[in-house]
mmCIF file of C-alpha atoms in Angstrom:
data_model
loop_
_atom_site.group_PDB
_atom_site.id
_atom_site.type_symbol
_atom_site.label_atom_id
_atom_site.label_comp_id
_atom_site.label_asym_id
_atom_site.label_seq_id
_atom_site.Cartn_x
_atom_site.Cartn_y
_atom_site.Cartn_z
ATOM 1 C CA MET A 1 -11.755 11.580 16.153
ATOM 2 C CA GLN A 2 -10.409 14.597 14.527
ATOM 3 C CA GLN A 3 -6.665 13.105 14.498
ATOM 4 C CA ALA A 4 -8.778 9.844 12.670
ATOM 5 C CA ILE A 5 -10.555 12.025 10.074
ATOM 6 C CA SER A 6 -7.891 14.212 9.267
ATOM 7 C CA LEU A 7 -5.665 10.751 8.433
ATOM 8 C CA TYR A 8 -8.819 9.799 6.255
ATOM 9 C CA LYS A 9 -8.932 13.273 4.665
ATOM 10 C CA GLN A 10 -4.959 12.433 3.660
ATOM 11 C CA TYR A 11 -5.799 9.158 2.071
ATOM 12 C CA LEU A 12 -8.770 10.384 0.116
ATOM 13 C CA ALA A 13 -6.591 12.616 -1.274
ATOM 14 C CA LEU A 14 -4.381 10.283 -2.643
ATOM 15 C CA CYS A 15 -7.348 7.977 -4.040
ATOM 16 C CA LYS A 16 -8.165 10.694 -5.664
ATOM 17 C CA GLN A 17 -4.687 11.860 -7.125
ATOM 18 C CA HIS A 18 -4.221 7.790 -7.738
ATOM 19 C CA ASN A 19 -7.291 6.572 -9.198
ATOM 20 C CA SER A 20 -8.081 4.214 -6.441
ATOM 21 C CA LYS A 21 -11.112 2.926 -5.265
ATOM 22 C CA PRO A 22 -11.221 4.186 -1.191
ATOM 23 C CA VAL A 23 -11.858 2.045 1.808
ATOM 24 C CA PHE A 24 -14.659 3.323 3.887
ATOM 25 C CA PHE A 25 -15.149 1.953 7.414
ATOM 26 C CA ASN A 26 -16.911 4.004 9.685
ATOM 27 C CA ASP A 27 -15.718 2.543 13.050
ATOM 28 C CA LEU A 28 -12.186 3.309 12.070
ATOM 29 C CA LEU A 29 -13.071 6.796 13.507
ATOM 30 C CA SER A 30 -14.013 5.547 16.804
ATOM 31 C CA GLN A 31 -11.753 2.903 17.530
ATOM 32 C CA THR A 32 -8.270 4.122 18.928
ATOM 33 C CA GLY A 33 -5.310 2.437 20.918
ATOM 34 C CA GLU A 34 -3.629 -0.861 20.288
ATOM 35 C CA PRO A 35 -6.627 -3.304 18.787
ATOM 36 C CA PRO A 36 -7.023 -6.254 21.323
ATOM 37 C CA GLY A 37 -4.269 -8.782 21.211
ATOM 38 C CA ALA A 38 -1.814 -6.499 19.256
ATOM 39 C CA THR A 39 1.984 -6.685 20.423
ATOM 40 C CA ILE A 40 3.250 -3.450 19.412
ATOM 41 C CA ASP A 41 6.528 -2.251 21.284
ATOM 42 C CA LYS A 42 6.985 1.641 20.957
ATOM 43 C CA ARG A 43 10.903 2.734 21.674
ATOM 44 C CA THR A 44 11.417 6.447 22.359
ATOM 45 C CA CYS A 45 8.438 8.088 20.176
ATOM 46 C CA ALA A 46 5.268 9.079 20.055
ATOM 47 C CA VAL A 47 2.782 6.457 18.606
ATOM 48 C CA SER A 48 -0.949 6.741 17.695
ATOM 49 C CA THR A 49 -3.212 3.552 16.715
ATOM 50 C CA TYR A 50 -6.323 3.445 14.857
ATOM 51 C CA TYR A 51 -8.195 0.309 13.848
ATOM 52 C CA SER A 52 -11.294 -1.252 12.405
ATOM 53 C CA GLY A 53 -12.657 -4.578 13.343
ATOM 54 C CA LYS A 54 -10.513 -7.269 14.698
ATOM 55 C CA PRO A 55 -6.628 -6.973 12.907
ATOM 56 C CA ALA A 56 -4.212 -9.551 13.938
ATOM 57 C CA ILE A 57 -1.130 -7.606 15.094
ATOM 58 C CA GLN A 58 2.101 -9.606 15.989
ATOM 59 C CA LYS A 59 5.756 -8.427 16.786
ATOM 60 C CA LEU A 60 5.513 -4.628 15.528
ATOM 61 C CA THR A 61 8.272 -2.615 16.675
ATOM 62 C CA THR A 62 8.538 1.141 16.426
ATOM 63 C CA ILE A 63 12.021 2.833 16.875
ATOM 64 C CA GLY A 64 12.630 6.535 16.602
ATOM 65 C CA ASN A 65 13.406 9.680 18.954
ATOM 66 C CA THR A 66 11.124 12.548 20.848
ATOM 67 C CA LYS A 67 10.705 14.021 17.911
ATOM 68 C CA THR A 68 9.062 11.307 16.293
ATOM 69 C CA ASN A 69 5.341 11.109 15.749
ATOM 70 C CA ILE A 70 3.953 7.378 13.946
ATOM 71 C CA LYS A 71 0.152 7.102 13.322
ATOM 72 C CA LEU A 72 -0.629 3.577 12.765
ATOM 73 C CA VAL A 73 -4.115 2.610 10.933
ATOM 74 C CA PHE A 74 -5.216 -1.071 11.238
ATOM 75 C CA GLY A 75 -7.991 -1.721 8.722
ATOM 76 C CA TRP A 76 -10.734 -4.561 9.493
ATOM 77 C CA GLU A 77 -9.194 -8.409 9.472
ATOM 78 C CA ALA A 78 -5.268 -6.702 8.317
ATOM 79 C CA LYS A 79 -2.852 -9.228 9.630
ATOM 80 C CA VAL A 80 0.461 -7.645 10.404
ATOM 81 C CA GLU A 81 3.023 -9.732 11.511
ATOM 82 C CA ASN A 82 7.007 -8.898 11.972
ATOM 83 C CA VAL A 83 7.160 -5.644 11.210
ATOM 84 C CA LEU A 84 9.604 -3.058 12.185
ATOM 85 C CA ILE A 85 9.531 0.870 11.978
ATOM 86 C CA THR A 86 12.655 3.345 12.225
ATOM 87 C CA ALA A 87 11.692 6.700 12.288
ATOM 88 C CA TYR A 88 13.671 9.822 13.195
ATOM 89 C CA ASN A 89 12.483 13.570 13.133
ATOM 90 C CA SER A 90 9.729 12.409 11.435
ATOM 91 C CA ASP A 91 5.925 12.365 11.230
ATOM 92 C CA CYS A 92 4.990 9.249 9.396
ATOM 93 C CA THR A 93 1.402 7.746 9.156
ATOM 94 C CA ILE A 94 1.211 3.970 7.748
ATOM 95 C CA PHE A 95 -2.176 2.448 6.452
ATOM 96 C CA PHE A 96 -2.934 -1.067 6.820
ATOM 97 C CA SER A 97 -5.875 -1.613 4.409
ATOM 98 C CA PRO A 98 -8.291 -4.404 4.930
ATOM 99 C CA TYR A 99 -7.502 -7.921 4.650
ATOM 100 C CA CYS A 100 -4.191 -7.231 4.012
ATOM 101 C CA GLU A 101 -1.530 -9.693 4.717
ATOM 102 C CA ILE A 102 1.883 -8.027 5.585
ATOM 103 C CA LYS A 103 5.133 -10.023 7.164
ATOM 104 C CA ASN A 104 8.319 -9.274 7.156
ATOM 105 C CA LEU A 105 8.585 -5.372 6.564
ATOM 106 C CA THR A 106 11.139 -3.048 7.222
ATOM 107 C CA ILE A 107 9.882 0.422 7.204
ATOM 108 C CA GLN A 108 12.384 3.915 7.247
ATOM 109 C CA ALA A 109 11.368 7.126 7.903
ATOM 110 C CA PHE A 110 13.027 10.094 7.922
ATOM 111 C CA ASP A 111 11.529 13.687 7.337
ATOM 112 C CA GLN A 112 7.746 15.330 7.750
ATOM 113 C CA LYS A 113 4.708 14.172 6.441
ATOM 114 C CA ASN A 114 5.604 10.964 4.909
ATOM 115 C CA ALA A 115 3.295 8.460 4.390
ATOM 116 C CA ILE A 116 2.838 4.400 3.242
ATOM 117 C CA TYR A 117 -0.601 3.403 1.778
ATOM 118 C CA ILE A 118 -1.303 -0.252 1.569
ATOM 119 C CA GLY A 119 -4.100 -1.546 -0.031
ATOM 120 C CA ALA A 120 -6.649 -3.719 0.559
ATOM 121 C CA GLY A 121 -5.897 -7.238 0.366
ATOM 122 C CA THR A 122 -2.032 -6.567 -0.960
ATOM 123 C CA THR A 123 0.074 -9.103 0.646
ATOM 124 C CA ILE A 124 3.957 -8.632 1.280
ATOM 125 C CA ASN A 125 6.280 -11.798 2.151
ATOM 126 C CA SER A 126 9.606 -9.592 3.032
ATOM 127 C CA CYS A 127 9.951 -5.941 1.794
ATOM 128 C CA ASN A 128 11.902 -2.709 2.683
ATOM 129 C CA PHE A 129 10.525 0.626 2.276
ATOM 130 C CA LEU A 130 12.446 3.951 2.823
ATOM 131 C CA THR A 131 10.559 7.353 2.735
ATOM 132 C CA GLN A 132 12.510 10.401 2.566
ATOM 133 C CA GLY A 133 11.980 13.885 2.202
ATOM 134 C CA ASP A 134 9.319 15.987 2.992
ATOM 135 C CA ASN A 135 5.546 15.009 1.596
ATOM 136 C CA THR A 136 6.969 11.916 0.210
ATOM 137 C CA TYR A 137 4.969 9.068 0.274
ATOM 138 C CA ILE A 138 4.492 5.035 -1.144
ATOM 139 C CA PHE A 139 1.083 4.500 -2.533
ATOM 140 C CA ILE A 140 0.253 0.948 -3.123
ATOM 141 C CA GLY A 141 -2.881 -0.136 -4.614
ATOM 142 C CA HIS A 142 -5.388 -3.155 -3.791
ATOM 143 C CA ASP A 143 -5.099 -6.707 -4.361
ATOM 144 C CA CYS A 144 -1.326 -6.444 -4.817
ATOM 145 C CA MET A 145 1.099 -9.385 -4.575
ATOM 146 C CA PHE A 146 4.987 -8.851 -3.359
ATOM 147 C CA SER A 147 7.174 -11.448 -3.100
ATOM 148 C CA THR A 148 10.528 -11.642 -1.230
ATOM 149 C CA ASN A 149 13.365 -9.016 -0.743
ATOM 150 C CA VAL A 150 11.505 -5.943 -2.499
ATOM 151 C CA HIS A 151 12.717 -2.363 -1.866
ATOM 152 C CA ILE A 152 10.906 0.768 -2.763
ATOM 153 C CA ARG A 153 12.392 3.830 -2.023
ATOM 154 C CA THR A 154 11.353 7.841 -2.300
ATOM 155 C CA SER A 155 14.880 8.876 -2.390
ATOM 156 C CA ASP A 156 18.143 8.423 -3.133
ATOM 157 C CA SER A 157 19.251 9.613 0.310
ATOM 158 C CA HIS A 158 21.872 11.583 -0.561
ATOM 159 C CA SER A 159 22.150 14.565 -2.811
ATOM 160 C CA LEU A 160 23.703 15.133 -6.484
ATOM 161 C CA PHE A 161 24.272 18.736 -7.636
ATOM 162 C CA SER A 162 25.546 20.288 -10.586
ATOM 163 C CA TYR A 163 28.841 21.911 -10.577
ATOM 164 C CA SER A 164 27.471 24.890 -13.038
ATOM 165 C CA SER A 165 24.410 25.897 -11.081
ATOM 166 C CA GLY A 166 25.149 24.200 -7.593
ATOM 167 C CA ASP A 167 21.544 23.140 -7.646
ATOM 168 C CA ARG A 168 20.597 19.666 -7.166
ATOM 169 C CA PHE A 169 19.288 17.333 -9.757
ATOM 170 C CA ASN A 170 18.123 14.869 -7.802
ATOM 171 C CA PRO A 171 14.925 15.507 -5.783
ATOM 172 C CA ASP A 172 12.616 13.041 -3.518
ATOM 173 C CA MET A 173 9.553 12.241 -4.900
ATOM 174 C CA PRO A 174 6.640 9.763 -4.026
ATOM 175 C CA VAL A 175 5.976 6.038 -5.409
ATOM 176 C CA SER A 176 2.763 4.751 -6.650
ATOM 177 C CA LEU A 177 1.979 1.396 -7.637
ATOM 178 C CA GLY A 178 -1.945 0.706 -9.205
ATOM 179 C CA ASP A 179 -4.222 -2.360 -8.116
ATOM 180 C CA HIS A 180 -3.289 -5.702 -8.900
ATOM 181 C CA VAL A 181 0.300 -5.423 -9.336
ATOM 182 C CA TRP A 182 2.402 -8.410 -8.571
ATOM 183 C CA VAL A 183 6.092 -7.743 -7.959
ATOM 184 C CA GLY A 184 8.770 -10.319 -7.921
ATOM 185 C CA ARG A 185 11.839 -11.415 -5.734
ATOM 186 C CA HIS A 186 14.667 -8.898 -5.193
ATOM 187 C CA VAL A 187 12.788 -6.322 -7.225
ATOM 188 C CA THR A 188 14.135 -2.465 -6.627
ATOM 189 C CA ILE A 189 11.549 0.417 -7.283
ATOM 190 C CA ASN A 190 13.168 3.530 -7.675
ATOM 191 C CA LYS A 191 11.883 6.887 -6.229
ATOM 192 C CA GLY A 192 9.374 8.775 -8.840
ATOM 193 C CA SER A 193 8.091 5.316 -10.287
ATOM 194 C CA GLN A 194 4.610 5.030 -11.416
ATOM 195 C CA ILE A 195 3.142 1.209 -11.870
ATOM 196 C CA ALA A 196 -0.006 0.954 -13.207
ATOM 197 C CA ASP A 197 -2.735 -1.430 -12.408
ATOM 198 C CA ASP A 198 -2.324 -5.232 -13.562
ATOM 199 C CA THR A 199 1.307 -5.021 -14.034
ATOM 200 C CA ILE A 200 3.958 -7.947 -13.336
ATOM 201 C CA ILE A 201 7.430 -6.985 -12.333
ATOM 202 C CA GLY A 202 9.711 -9.888 -12.841
ATOM 203 C CA GLN A 203 12.650 -10.987 -10.177
ATOM 204 C CA HIS A 204 15.668 -8.659 -9.697
ATOM 205 C CA ALA A 205 13.916 -5.622 -12.230
ATOM 206 C CA VAL A 206 14.932 -2.277 -11.523
ATOM 207 C CA ILE A 207 12.297 0.086 -11.956
ATOM 208 C CA SER A 208 12.533 3.541 -12.908
ATOM 209 C CA GLY A 209 9.886 5.698 -14.116
ATOM 210 C CA THR A 210 6.466 4.784 -15.451
ATOM 211 C CA THR A 211 5.009 1.198 -16.787
ATOM 212 C CA ASP A 212 1.236 0.470 -19.082
ATOM 213 C CA ALA A 213 -1.513 -1.349 -17.799
ATOM 214 C CA SER A 214 -1.194 -5.449 -18.228
ATOM 215 C CA CYS A 215 2.098 -5.402 -19.197
ATOM 216 C CA CYS A 216 5.319 -7.485 -17.797
ATOM 217 C CA TYR A 217 8.296 -5.813 -17.224
ATOM 218 C CA ALA A 218 11.854 -7.174 -16.304
ATOM 219 C CA GLY A 219 15.717 -6.889 -16.637
ATOM 220 C CA ILE A 220 18.089 -3.888 -15.141
ATOM 221 C CA PRO A 221 17.102 -1.285 -16.027
ATOM 222 C CA ALA A 222 13.444 -2.948 -16.276
ATOM 223 C CA LYS A 223 12.126 -3.013 -19.884
ATOM 224 C CA LEU A 224 8.679 -4.290 -21.617
ATOM 225 C CA VAL A 225 9.078 -7.650 -22.308
ATOM 226 C CA LYS A 226 5.219 -8.530 -22.856
ATOM 227 C CA GLN A 227 1.906 -6.968 -23.487
ATOM 228 C CA ASP A 228 -1.888 -7.736 -22.856
ATOM 229 C CA VAL A 229 -0.976 -10.028 -20.149
ATOM 230 C CA THR A 230 -2.632 -10.454 -16.675
ATOM 231 C CA TRP A 231 -2.251 -12.858 -13.342
ATOM 232 C CA ASP A 232 -3.514 -14.711 -10.496
ATOM 233 C CA ARG A 233 -2.474 -16.186 -7.222
ATOM 234 C CA THR A 234 -3.606 -19.622 -8.162
ATOM 235 C CA SER A 235 -2.306 -21.993 -10.382
ATOM 236 C CA VAL A 236 -5.102 -23.135 -13.090
ATOM 237 C CA ALA A 237 -4.714 -23.630 -16.880
ATOM 238 C CA HIS A 238 -7.475 -21.139 -17.701
ATOM 239 C CA ARG A 239 -8.953 -17.814 -16.706
ATOM 240 C CA SER A 240 -12.194 -19.116 -16.563
ATOM 241 C CA LEU A 241 -11.289 -21.732 -13.937
ATOM 242 C CA ILE A 242 -10.340 -18.847 -11.497
ATOM 243 C CA GLU A 243 -13.864 -18.233 -10.143
ATOM 244 C CA ALA A 244 -13.976 -22.062 -9.132
ATOM 245 C CA THR A 245 -11.240 -21.534 -6.631
ATOM 246 C CA TYR A 246 -13.115 -19.047 -4.848
ATOM 247 C CA PRO A 247 -14.504 -21.220 -2.121
ATOM 248 C CA HIS A 248 -11.116 -22.260 -1.436
ATOM 249 C CA ARG A 249 -9.913 -18.761 -1.325
ATOM 250 C CA PRO A 250 -12.770 -16.287 0.307
ATOM 251 C CA ARG A 251 -10.391 -13.578 0.823
ATOM 252 C CA GLN A 252 -10.013 -13.334 -2.598
ATOM 253 C CA ARG A 253 -13.609 -13.105 -3.469
ATOM 254 C CA PHE A 254 -14.419 -10.794 -1.014
ATOM 255 C CA ILE A 255 -11.448 -8.498 -2.726
ATOM 256 C CA ASP A 256 -12.743 -8.963 -5.875
ATOM 257 C CA ASN A 257 -16.459 -7.946 -4.905
ATOM 258 C CA PHE A 258 -15.290 -5.007 -3.421
ATOM 259 C CA PHE A 259 -13.870 -3.927 -6.756
ATOM 260 C CA THR A 260 -17.287 -4.435 -8.588
ATOM 261 C CA ASN A 261 -19.925 -4.227 -6.396
ATOM 262 C CA GLY A 262 -19.404 -1.347 -3.830
ATOM 263 C CA ASN A 263 -19.214 -3.027 -0.848
ATOM 264 C CA SER A 264 -17.133 -2.382 2.305
ATOM 265 C CA PHE A 265 -15.519 -4.406 4.841
ATOM 266 C CA CYS A 266 -17.431 -3.729 8.037
ATOM 267 C CA GLY A 267 -20.658 -3.712 6.825
ATOM 268 C CA ASN A 268 -21.368 -0.565 6.921
ATOM 269 C CA GLN A 269 -20.977 1.672 3.384
ATOM 270 C CA ASN A 270 -21.803 4.915 4.749
ATOM 271 C CA GLN A 271 -19.415 7.383 4.530
ATOM 272 C CA PRO A 272 -18.993 10.026 8.039
ATOM 273 C CA GLN A 273 -20.499 13.362 7.043
ATOM 274 C CA GLU A 274 -17.252 14.742 7.882
ATOM 275 C CA ILE A 275 -15.627 12.789 5.126
ATOM 276 C CA ASP A 276 -15.513 14.160 1.313
ATOM 277 C CA GLN A 277 -19.307 13.101 0.233
ATOM 278 C CA ASP A 278 -18.173 13.980 -3.675
ATOM 279 C CA TYR A 279 -15.572 11.572 -4.074
ATOM 280 C CA LYS A 280 -16.555 9.279 -7.318
ATOM 281 C CA THR A 281 -15.577 5.631 -7.705
ATOM 282 C CA PRO A 282 -12.593 5.694 -10.246
ATOM 283 C CA ASN A 283 -13.621 5.280 -13.728
ATOM 284 C CA LYS A 284 -11.959 1.792 -14.485
ATOM 285 C CA SER A 285 -12.608 -1.314 -15.848
ATOM 286 C CA TYR A 286 -10.582 -3.587 -13.718
ATOM 287 C CA ARG A 287 -10.012 -6.008 -16.849
ATOM 288 C CA TRP A 288 -8.129 -8.734 -14.639
ATOM 289 C CA LEU A 289 -11.597 -9.616 -13.233
ATOM 290 C CA LYS A 290 -13.392 -10.125 -16.532
ATOM 291 C CA ARG A 291 -13.570 -13.609 -17.169
#
């Protein structure tokens, strides 16, 4: 119980830092162990699991050593398939939020207090995430869409030094993505990158730095190519037609309602008393939902 509360507090702290709406689902704090029907192969490392509702976990493998401690959190109706987590001498937390659909994800973690947070409704087709450096993390907002062969890393993995001072000048740094970000095929997102809400990243782009909201970036290195744009998973001729597709996309309707109406994903909106009661809903417009 206390371990789950501690994980929640870490999650809330990052939500505040990145102006992201947190997911609250009380039953997470009481359901521990592997979800029913899950196939989790734990190899030579300590693994703790916490879950909400009925997530579907197929072929998740953890590989590490005796100094590795992996904590897995699965949200309401999360779908996780073919995930490989390799961690050595690492204390790593991985958070799969409600209604995310994750396939063919490889995670590498090599240092202490690493974390990966994947937001509600986010989909991944195939990615490689690397967290290296103490206290580094990858924070992904809600309703993001990743294509194939995407790479995100918090480190160059090797040190660069100044001859004159002897100091290292390429420190490890966390990566954050806002809500409703579309990442195209073969994109690389480097350490320290901060991607704003409603961003589109074209295929093969290399991101290093920050982006502006409602913009499209492409190229190596990535540059702004178009402003005042948004996107949707469906294919329609006009934005006004998107809502008509919701009967065929109930998951998308749930996610959009989560943004605007404050609903939770398991019928219980109350926060546990042990969790920060002063958290405020992010002050942003969710512009892409206004049609």
